[in-house]
Coordinates of C-alpha atoms in Angstrom, one line a residue:
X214 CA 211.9 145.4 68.3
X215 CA 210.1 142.4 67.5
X216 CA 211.1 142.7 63.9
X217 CA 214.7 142.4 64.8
X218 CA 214.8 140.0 67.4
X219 CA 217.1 137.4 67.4
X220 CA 216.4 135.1 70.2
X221 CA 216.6 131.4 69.7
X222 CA 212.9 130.8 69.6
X223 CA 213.0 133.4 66.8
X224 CA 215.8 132.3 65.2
X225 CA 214.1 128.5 65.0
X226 CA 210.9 129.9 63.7
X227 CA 212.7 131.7 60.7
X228 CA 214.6 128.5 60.0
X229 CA 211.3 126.6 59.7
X230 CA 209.8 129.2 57.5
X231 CA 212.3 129.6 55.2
X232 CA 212.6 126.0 54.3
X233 CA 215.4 125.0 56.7
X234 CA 213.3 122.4 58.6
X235 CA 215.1 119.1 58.7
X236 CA 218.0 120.1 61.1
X237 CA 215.0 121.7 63.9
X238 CA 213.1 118.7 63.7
X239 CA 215.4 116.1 63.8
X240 CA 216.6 118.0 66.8
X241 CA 212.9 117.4 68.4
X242 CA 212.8 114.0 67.8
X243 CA 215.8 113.1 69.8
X244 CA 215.3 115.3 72.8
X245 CA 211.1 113.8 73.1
X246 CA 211.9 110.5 71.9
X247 CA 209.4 108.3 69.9
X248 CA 207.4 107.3 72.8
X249 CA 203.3 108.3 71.7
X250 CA 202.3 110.0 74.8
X251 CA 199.6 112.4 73.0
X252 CA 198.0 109.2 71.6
X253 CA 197.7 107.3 74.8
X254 CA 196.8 110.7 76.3
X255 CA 193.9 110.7 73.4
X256 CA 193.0 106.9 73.5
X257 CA 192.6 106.5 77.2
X258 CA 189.6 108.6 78.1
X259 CA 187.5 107.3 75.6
X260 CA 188.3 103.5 75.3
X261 CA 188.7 103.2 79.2
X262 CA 185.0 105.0 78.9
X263 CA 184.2 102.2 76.7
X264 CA 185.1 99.5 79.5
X265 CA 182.5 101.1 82.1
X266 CA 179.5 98.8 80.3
X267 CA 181.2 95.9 80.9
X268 CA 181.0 96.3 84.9
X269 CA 178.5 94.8 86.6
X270 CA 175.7 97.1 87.9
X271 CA 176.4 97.0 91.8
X272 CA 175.5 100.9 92.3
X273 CA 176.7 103.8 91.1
X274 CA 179.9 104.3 93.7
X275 CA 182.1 101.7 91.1
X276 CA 181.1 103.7 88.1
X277 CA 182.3 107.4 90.3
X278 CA 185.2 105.8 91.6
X279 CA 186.1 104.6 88.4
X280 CA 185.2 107.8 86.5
X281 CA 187.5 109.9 88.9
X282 CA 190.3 107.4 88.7
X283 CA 190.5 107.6 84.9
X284 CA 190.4 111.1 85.4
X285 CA 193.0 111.5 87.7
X286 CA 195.7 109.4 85.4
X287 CA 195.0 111.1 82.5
X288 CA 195.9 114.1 84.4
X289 CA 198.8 112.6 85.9
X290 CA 199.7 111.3 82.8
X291 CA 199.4 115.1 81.2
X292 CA 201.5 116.4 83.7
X293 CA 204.4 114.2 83.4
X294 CA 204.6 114.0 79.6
X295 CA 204.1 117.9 79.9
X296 CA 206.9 118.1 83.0
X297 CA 209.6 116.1 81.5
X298 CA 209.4 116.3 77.5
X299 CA 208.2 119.4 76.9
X300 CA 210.8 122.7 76.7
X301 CA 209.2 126.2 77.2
X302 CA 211.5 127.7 75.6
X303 CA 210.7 126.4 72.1
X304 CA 207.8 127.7 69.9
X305 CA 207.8 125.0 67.3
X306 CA 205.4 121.7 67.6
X307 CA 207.1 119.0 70.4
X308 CA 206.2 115.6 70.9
X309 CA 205.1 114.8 67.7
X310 CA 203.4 111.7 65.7
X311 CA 202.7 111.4 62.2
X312 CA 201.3 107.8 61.5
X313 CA 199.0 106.6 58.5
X314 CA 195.3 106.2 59.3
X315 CA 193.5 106.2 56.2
X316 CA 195.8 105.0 53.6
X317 CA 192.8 105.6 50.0
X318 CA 192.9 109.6 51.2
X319 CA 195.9 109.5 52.5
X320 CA 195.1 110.4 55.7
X321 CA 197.4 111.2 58.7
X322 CA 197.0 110.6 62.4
X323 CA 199.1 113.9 63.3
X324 CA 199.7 115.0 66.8
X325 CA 201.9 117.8 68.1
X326 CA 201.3 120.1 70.8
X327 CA 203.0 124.0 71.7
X328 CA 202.7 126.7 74.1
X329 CA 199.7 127.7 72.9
X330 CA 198.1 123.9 73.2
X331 CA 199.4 123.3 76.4
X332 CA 197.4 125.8 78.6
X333 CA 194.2 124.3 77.4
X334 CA 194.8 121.0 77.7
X335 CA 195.9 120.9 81.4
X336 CA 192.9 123.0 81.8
X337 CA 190.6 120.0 79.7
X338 CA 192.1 117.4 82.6
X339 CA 191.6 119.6 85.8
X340 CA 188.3 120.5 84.8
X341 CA 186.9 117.1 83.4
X342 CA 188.4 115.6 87.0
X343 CA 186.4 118.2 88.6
X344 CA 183.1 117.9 86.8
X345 CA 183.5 114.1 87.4
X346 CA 183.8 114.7 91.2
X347 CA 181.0 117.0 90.8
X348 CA 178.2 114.7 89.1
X349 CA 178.6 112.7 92.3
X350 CA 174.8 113.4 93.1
X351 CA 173.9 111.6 89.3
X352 CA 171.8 108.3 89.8
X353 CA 169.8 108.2 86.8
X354 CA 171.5 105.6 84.1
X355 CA 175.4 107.0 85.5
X356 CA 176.9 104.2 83.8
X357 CA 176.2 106.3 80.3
X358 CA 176.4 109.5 81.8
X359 CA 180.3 108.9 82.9
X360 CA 181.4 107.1 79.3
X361 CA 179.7 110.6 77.5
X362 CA 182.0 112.7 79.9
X363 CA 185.0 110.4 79.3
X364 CA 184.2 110.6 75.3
X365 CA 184.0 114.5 75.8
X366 CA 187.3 114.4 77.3
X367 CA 189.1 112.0 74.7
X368 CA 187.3 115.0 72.2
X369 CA 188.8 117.9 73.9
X370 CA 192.3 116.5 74.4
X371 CA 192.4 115.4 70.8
X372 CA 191.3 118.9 69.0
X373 CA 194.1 120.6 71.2
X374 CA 196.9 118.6 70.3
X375 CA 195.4 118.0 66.3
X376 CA 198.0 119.1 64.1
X377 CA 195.9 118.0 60.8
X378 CA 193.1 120.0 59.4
X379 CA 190.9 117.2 59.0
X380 CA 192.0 115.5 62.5
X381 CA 191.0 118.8 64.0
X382 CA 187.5 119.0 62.4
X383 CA 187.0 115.2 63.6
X384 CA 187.6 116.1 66.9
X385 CA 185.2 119.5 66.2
X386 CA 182.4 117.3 66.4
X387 CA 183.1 114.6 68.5
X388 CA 181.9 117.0 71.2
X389 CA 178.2 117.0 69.5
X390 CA 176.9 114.2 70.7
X391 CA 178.3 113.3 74.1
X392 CA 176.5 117.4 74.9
X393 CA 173.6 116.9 73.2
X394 CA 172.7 113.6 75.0
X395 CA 173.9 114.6 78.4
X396 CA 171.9 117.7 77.6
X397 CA 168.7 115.7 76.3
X398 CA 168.8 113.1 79.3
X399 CA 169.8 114.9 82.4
X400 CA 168.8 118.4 82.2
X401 CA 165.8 120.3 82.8
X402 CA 162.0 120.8 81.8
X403 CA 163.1 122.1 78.6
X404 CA 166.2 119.9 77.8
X405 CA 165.2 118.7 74.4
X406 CA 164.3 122.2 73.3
X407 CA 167.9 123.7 74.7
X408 CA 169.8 120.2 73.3
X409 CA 168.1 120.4 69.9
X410 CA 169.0 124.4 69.5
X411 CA 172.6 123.1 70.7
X412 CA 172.9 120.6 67.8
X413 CA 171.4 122.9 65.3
X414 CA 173.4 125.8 66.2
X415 CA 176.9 123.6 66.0
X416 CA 176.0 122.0 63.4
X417 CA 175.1 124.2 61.3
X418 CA 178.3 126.0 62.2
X419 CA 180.0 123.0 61.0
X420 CA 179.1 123.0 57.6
X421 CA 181.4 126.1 57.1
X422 CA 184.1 124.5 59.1
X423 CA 184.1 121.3 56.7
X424 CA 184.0 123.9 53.3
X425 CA 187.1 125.4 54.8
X426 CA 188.9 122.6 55.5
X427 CA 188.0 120.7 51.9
X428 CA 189.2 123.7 50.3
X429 CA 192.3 124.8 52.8
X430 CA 193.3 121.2 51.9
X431 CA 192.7 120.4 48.3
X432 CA 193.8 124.0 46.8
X433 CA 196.8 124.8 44.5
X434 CA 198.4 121.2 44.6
X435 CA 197.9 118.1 43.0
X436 CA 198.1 116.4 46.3
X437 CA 195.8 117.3 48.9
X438 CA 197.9 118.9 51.8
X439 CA 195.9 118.9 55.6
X440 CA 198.8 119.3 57.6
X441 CA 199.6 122.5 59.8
X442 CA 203.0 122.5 59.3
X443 CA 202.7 122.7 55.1
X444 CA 199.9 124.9 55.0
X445 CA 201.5 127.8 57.3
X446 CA 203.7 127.7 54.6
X447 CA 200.5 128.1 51.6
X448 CA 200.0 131.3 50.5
X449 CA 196.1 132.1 48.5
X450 CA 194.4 134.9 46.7
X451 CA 193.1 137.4 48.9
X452 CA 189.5 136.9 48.0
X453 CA 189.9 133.8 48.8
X454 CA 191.1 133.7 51.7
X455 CA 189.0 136.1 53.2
X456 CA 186.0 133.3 52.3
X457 CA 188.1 130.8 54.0
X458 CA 188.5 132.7 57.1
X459 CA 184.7 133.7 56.8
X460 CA 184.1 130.3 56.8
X461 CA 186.1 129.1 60.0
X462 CA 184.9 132.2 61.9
X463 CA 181.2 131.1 61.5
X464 CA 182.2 128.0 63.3
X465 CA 183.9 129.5 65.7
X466 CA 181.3 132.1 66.3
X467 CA 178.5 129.4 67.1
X468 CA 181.3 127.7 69.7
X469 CA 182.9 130.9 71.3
X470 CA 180.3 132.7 71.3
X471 CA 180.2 135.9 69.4
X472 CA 176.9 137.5 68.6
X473 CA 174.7 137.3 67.6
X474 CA 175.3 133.4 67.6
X475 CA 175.4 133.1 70.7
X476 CA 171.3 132.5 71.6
X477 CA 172.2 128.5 72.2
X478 CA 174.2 129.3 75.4
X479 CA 171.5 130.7 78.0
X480 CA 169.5 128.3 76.8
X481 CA 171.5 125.1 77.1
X482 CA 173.0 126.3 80.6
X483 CA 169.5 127.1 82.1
X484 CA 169.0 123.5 81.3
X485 CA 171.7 121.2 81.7
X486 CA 173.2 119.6 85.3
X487 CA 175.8 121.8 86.6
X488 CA 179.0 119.0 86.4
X489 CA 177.7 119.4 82.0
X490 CA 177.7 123.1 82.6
X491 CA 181.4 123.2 84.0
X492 CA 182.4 121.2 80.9
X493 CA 180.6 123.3 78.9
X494 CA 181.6 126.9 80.4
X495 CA 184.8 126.0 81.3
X496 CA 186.4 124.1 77.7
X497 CA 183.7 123.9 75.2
X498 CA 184.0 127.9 74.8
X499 CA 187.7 127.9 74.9
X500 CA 187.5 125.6 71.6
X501 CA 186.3 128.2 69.4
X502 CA 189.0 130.9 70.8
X503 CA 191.7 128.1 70.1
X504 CA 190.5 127.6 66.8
X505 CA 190.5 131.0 66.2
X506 CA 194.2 131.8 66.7
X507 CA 195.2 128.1 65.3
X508 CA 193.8 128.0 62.0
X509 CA 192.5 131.8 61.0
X510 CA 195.2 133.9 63.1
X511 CA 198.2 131.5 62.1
X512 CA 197.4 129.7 58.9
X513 CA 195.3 132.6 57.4
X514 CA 197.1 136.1 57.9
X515 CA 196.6 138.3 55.0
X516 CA 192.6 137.9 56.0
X517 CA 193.0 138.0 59.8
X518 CA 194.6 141.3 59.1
X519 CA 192.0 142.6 57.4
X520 CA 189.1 141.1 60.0
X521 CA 191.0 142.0 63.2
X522 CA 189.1 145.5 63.5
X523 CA 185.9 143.7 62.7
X524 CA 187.0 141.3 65.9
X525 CA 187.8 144.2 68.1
X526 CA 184.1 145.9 67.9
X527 CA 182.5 143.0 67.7
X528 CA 184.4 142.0 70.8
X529 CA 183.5 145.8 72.4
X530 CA 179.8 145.5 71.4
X531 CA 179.7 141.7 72.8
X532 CA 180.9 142.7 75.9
X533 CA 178.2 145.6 76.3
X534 CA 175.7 144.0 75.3
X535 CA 175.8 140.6 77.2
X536 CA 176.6 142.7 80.3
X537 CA 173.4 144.6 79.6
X538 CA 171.7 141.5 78.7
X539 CA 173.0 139.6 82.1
X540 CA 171.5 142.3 84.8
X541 CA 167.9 141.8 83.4
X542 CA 168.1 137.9 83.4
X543 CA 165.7 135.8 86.4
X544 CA 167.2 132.4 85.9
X545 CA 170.5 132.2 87.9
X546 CA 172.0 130.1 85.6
X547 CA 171.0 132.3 82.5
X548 CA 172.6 135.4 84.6
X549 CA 176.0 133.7 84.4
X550 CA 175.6 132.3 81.2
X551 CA 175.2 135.7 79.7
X552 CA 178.6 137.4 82.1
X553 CA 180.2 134.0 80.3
X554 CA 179.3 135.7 76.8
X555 CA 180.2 139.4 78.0
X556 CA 183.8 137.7 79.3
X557 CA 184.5 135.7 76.0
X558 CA 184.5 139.1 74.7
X559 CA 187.9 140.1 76.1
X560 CA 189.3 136.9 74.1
X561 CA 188.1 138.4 70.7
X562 CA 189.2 142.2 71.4
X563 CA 192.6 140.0 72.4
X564 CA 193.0 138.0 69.2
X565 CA 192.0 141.0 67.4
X566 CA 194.6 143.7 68.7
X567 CA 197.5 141.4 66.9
X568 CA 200.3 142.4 69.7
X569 CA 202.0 140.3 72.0
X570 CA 200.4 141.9 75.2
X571 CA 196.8 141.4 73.3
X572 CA 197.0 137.7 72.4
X573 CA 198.6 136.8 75.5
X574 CA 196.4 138.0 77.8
X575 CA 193.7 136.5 75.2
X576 CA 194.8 133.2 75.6
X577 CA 195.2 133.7 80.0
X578 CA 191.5 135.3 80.0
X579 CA 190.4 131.5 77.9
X580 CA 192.4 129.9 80.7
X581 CA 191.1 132.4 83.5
X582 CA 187.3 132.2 82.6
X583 CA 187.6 128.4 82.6
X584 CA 188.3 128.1 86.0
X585 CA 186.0 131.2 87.4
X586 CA 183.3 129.9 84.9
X587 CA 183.2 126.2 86.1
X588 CA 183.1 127.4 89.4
X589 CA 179.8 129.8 89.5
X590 CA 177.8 126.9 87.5
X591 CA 179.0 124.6 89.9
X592 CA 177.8 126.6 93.0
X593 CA 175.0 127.8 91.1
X594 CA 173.5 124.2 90.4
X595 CA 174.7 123.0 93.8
X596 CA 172.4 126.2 95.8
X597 CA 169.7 125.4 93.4
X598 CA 169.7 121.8 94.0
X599 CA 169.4 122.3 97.6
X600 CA 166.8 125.4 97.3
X601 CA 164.8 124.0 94.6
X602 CA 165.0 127.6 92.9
X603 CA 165.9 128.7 90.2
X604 CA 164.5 132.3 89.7
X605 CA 166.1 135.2 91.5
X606 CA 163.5 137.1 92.9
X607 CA 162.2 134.0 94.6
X608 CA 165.7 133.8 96.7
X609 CA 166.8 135.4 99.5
X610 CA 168.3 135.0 102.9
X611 CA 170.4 131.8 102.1
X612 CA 173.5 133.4 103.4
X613 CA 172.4 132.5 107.2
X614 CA 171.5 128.8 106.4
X615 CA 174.2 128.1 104.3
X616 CA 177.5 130.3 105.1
X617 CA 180.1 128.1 103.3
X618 CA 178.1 128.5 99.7
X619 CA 177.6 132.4 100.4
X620 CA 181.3 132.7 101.0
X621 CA 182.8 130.8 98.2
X622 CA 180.1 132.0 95.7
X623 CA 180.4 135.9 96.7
X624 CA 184.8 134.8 96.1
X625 CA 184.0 133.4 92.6
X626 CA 182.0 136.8 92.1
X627 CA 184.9 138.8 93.1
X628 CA 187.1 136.9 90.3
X629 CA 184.3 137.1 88.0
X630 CA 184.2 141.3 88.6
X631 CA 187.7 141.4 88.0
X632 CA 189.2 142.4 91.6
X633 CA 192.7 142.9 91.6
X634 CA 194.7 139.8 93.0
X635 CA 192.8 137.3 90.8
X636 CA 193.3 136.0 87.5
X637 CA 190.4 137.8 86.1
X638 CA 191.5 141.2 86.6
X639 CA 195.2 140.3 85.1
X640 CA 193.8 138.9 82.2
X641 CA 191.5 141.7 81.5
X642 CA 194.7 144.3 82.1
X643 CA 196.8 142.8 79.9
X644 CA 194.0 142.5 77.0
X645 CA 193.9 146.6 77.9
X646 CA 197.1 146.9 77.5
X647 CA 197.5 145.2 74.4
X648 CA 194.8 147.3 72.8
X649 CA 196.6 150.3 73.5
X650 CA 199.4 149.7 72.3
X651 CA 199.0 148.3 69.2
X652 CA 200.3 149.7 66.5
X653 CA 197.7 148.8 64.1
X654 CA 195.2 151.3 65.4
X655 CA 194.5 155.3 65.6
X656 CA 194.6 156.8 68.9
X657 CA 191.1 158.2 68.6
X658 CA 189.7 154.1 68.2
X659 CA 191.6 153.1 70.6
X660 CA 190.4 155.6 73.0
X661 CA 187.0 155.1 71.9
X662 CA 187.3 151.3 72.7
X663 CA 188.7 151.4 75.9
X664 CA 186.3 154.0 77.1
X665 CA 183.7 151.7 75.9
X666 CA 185.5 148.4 77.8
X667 CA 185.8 150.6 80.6
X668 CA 181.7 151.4 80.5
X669 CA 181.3 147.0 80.6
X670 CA 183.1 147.0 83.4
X671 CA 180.9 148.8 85.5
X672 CA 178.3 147.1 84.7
X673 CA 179.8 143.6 85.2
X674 CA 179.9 144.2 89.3
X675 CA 176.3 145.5 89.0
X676 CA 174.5 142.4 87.7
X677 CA 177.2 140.2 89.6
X678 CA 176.7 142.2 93.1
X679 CA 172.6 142.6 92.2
X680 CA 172.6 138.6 92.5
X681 CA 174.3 138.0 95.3
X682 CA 172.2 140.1 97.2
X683 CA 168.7 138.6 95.6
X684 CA 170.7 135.1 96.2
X685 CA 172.0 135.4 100.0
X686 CA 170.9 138.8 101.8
X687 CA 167.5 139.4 102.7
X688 CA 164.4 137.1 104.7
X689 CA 162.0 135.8 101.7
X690 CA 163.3 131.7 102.6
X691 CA 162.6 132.3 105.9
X692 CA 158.7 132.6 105.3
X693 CA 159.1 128.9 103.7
X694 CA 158.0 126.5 106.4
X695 CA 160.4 123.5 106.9
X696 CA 162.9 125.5 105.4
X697 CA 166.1 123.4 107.0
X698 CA 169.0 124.0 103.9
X699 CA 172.0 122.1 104.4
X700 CA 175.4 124.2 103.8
X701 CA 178.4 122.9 101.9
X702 CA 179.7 119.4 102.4
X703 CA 183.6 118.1 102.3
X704 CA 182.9 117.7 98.5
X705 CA 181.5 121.0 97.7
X706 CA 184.1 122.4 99.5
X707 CA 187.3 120.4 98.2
X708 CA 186.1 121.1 94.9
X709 CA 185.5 125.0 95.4
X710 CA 189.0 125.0 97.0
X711 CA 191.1 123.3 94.4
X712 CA 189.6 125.8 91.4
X713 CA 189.9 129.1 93.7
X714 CA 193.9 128.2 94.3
X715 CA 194.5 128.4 90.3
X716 CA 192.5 131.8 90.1
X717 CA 194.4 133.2 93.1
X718 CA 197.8 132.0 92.1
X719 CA 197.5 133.3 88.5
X720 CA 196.4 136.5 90.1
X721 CA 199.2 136.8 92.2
X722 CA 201.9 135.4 89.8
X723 CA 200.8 135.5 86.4
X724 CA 204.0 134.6 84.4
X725 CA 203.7 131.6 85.6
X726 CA 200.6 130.9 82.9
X727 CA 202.5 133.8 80.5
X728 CA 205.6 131.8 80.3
X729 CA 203.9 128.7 79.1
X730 CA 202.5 130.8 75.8
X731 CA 205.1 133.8 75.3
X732 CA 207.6 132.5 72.5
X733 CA 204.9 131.0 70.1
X734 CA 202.9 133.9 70.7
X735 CA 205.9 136.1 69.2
X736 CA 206.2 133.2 66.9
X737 CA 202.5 133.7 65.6
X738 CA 203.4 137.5 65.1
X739 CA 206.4 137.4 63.6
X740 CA 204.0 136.7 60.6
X741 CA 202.5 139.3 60.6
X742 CA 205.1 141.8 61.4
X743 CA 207.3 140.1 58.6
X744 CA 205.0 140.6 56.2

């Protein structure tokens, strides 16, 4: 049925792809007007980031208070332009800008965003506000550590609504530095160790990206072409594209991550202050799953055909293995950095099923893990902050001294598990379903796969349930003299709050987070059921 729909997103996609282009986007331009809400939305972060040195240093509140106000309009901001110039209903690139930055390479400054762009990015603002609210406790040289956070943001915002293969790898590794000095400065004994694995990893990952975005852009035309729209349009050898594709998925193995590229994560999370963690759990991962279905899924076909049964064990095996890996961790933070690796793998199996059902409920489990992810470091940091503990089996008991923390942490869990009524266990049932009934796929694979999935997750509630009861149950902190923990504060708990009422209400109503990716989702596999 997809093959013969004839829908009006459908209908517009077709146009577009068979040359037809003028009429759809001179239609766009009138109903979102020329006003250049993705640029301010860009800009703003980073050059009111900029501002914060020329304060006067009267205490850290001005620098929070300023932090969380930039924040805050930037979300605002999001919202509206998001609210009242963006239609659903429309797969094709909306509010766009094309302006001339570089005129000697003729490069554009191209914006644009969809329904697969707008998920992410209203996930990039509610997290960043968070993580702001949540390095409240940061003293140490705060004036930096806020701008890095701001520049991460600008970063993130600007790779999500990139329309321009060399805007998009600018934006890449923007994100390098701001993490590897907010890594380096205000993380943990080992921070220069975890920051300089970071850098190396990423980096070296980046050296692909750049090959694949030189050649994507300077092949088959005498003009070098680095816009999405024209290069959906490029066709390539086989061989050749299957390099290309190589090429990206390095990259976005490193940022994702799949195995065995993943060794930089425990690492960087054992060391890093929680508010980095949330920014790092809850966006930086979901970069390398966007990149995935934006460049290799849409622009590279033929090859993501050919590697999507390669993604769907890799994805199987990831899962498995991280879960495996998780259960015999001792660092807390380690423990949920390795469930954040076995989670990730539900995106990949997703991407790699190529059906509607699969890619949609990859994109809500990017979305979903964000919010469950962010949470459990945030907890995590703030129990061992007040503990001073970071190791499992010297824990024990807190449940009694601090009632708020066990309550909201064993919740998170529950997500985290996959319990039915919260986002997690929707977005790993639809990633199911999609599997199933793909059409690409034998039954006996299929079978094989899901039975294999099904193994992970029992063994996600055993290392998630094994730390809560190390964490909370039990007497061990009760030995310690002078033991007085204080529970959750007003902060702790607002924060908790406004993450836990996205996870339940994308449980309870998914469509809600569907409808916002459904028609360029069929759009995307149109492609490949055209072909």
């Amino acid at each position: 049925f997809l093959f013969t729909d004839k829908s009006p997103c459908s209908t517009k996609y077709i146009i577009l792809r068979t040359g037809f282009s003028g009429q759809i986007k001179t239609y766009l331009v009138f109903i979102t007007s020329y006003f250049p809400w993705l640029t301010i939305l860009v800009v703003l972060p980073i050059f009111a980031g900029s501002s914060i040195f020329l304060f006067p240093h009267r205490g850290n509140k001005m620098f929070r208070w300023y932090t969380l106000c930039i924040c805050l309009l930037e979300l605002l901001l999001t919202t509206y332009a998001f609210c009242y110039h963006f239609q659903l209903d429309d797969p094709l690139m909306q509010l766009k800008e094309d302006s001339k930055w570089i005129d000697v390479f003729d490069f554009h400054w191209r914006l644009g965003i969809d329904g697969l762009s707008i998920g992410p990015i209203l996930l990039t603002g509610f997290i960043t506000t968070l993580a702001t609210l949540a390095a409240w406790p940061v003293t140490r040289n705060s004036r930096l550590f806020y701008f890095l956070m701001l520049a991460m943001y600008s970063g993130q915002i600007g790779l999500f609504s990139s329309r321009d293969l060399l805007l998009f790898f600018i934006m890449w590794e923007l994100e390098l530095i701001p993490v590897y000095l907010l890594l380096s400065m205000w993380g943990g004994k080992k921070r220069l160790y975890s920051a300089t694995k970071f850098i190396l990893y990423t980096a070296g990952g980046s050296i692909f990206f750049l090959i694949g975005v030189l050649g994507m852009g300077l092949y088959g035309s005498n003009e070098p072409t680095l816009d999405f729209e024209r290069l959906i349009n490029q066709s390539y050898p086989v061989s050749l594209e299957i390099i290309f594709y190589f090429g990206f998925l390095i990259a976005y193995a490193v940022k994702l991550p799949i195995i065995p590229l993943h060794t930089w994560l425990p690492d960087t999370h054992g060391e890093a202050h929680y508010s980095t963690c949330m920014l790092l759990a809850g966006i930086l991962l979901k970069m390398g799953a966007y990149g995935l279905i934006r460049i290799n899924m849409e622009l590279l076909p033929h090859a993501h055909s050919i590697f999507s049964p390669w993604l769907v064990i890799i994805g199987t095996m990831q899962i498995i293995y991280a879960a495996s890996t998780s259960l015999g961790q001792r660092n807390l933070k380690k423990r949920i950095a390795y469930s954040s690796v076995s989670h990730m793998g539900f995106t990949i199996i997703g991407i790699g099923s190529i059906t509607d059902m699969g890619l949609n409920g990859a994109i809500l489990q990017m979305l979903s893990h964000g919010f469950i992810g962010a949470a459990l470091f945030f907890l995590a940091g703030t129990s061992c902050d007040r503990t001073r503990l970071v190791y499992l089996e010297e824990m024990g008991g807190i449940s009694i001294p601090m009632p708020k923390i066990f309550t909201m942490f064993s919740s998170f869990s529950m997500a985290s598990l996959a319990l039915p009524g919260m986002s997690g266990f929707v977005a790993e049932f639809v990633v199911f379903f999609g599997l199933i009934t793909s059409t690409k796929y034998l039954l006996m694979p299929k079978m094989l796969i899901t039975f294999v999935m099904a193994i992970a997750m029992i063994l996600t509630p055993i290392y998630l349930l094994s730390m809560l009861r190390q964490m909370f149950y039990g007497y061990k902190l009760f030995n310690i003299p002078n033991s007085n923990f204080l529970d959750s504060g007003p902060r702790e708990l607002f924060l908790s709050i406004c993450i836990f009422l996205p996870i339940i209400g994308i449980g309870i109503y998914p469509d809600f987070v569907l409808s916002l990716s459904v028609d360029k989702v069929h759009a995307i596999l149109s492609n490949y059921y055209h072909r």
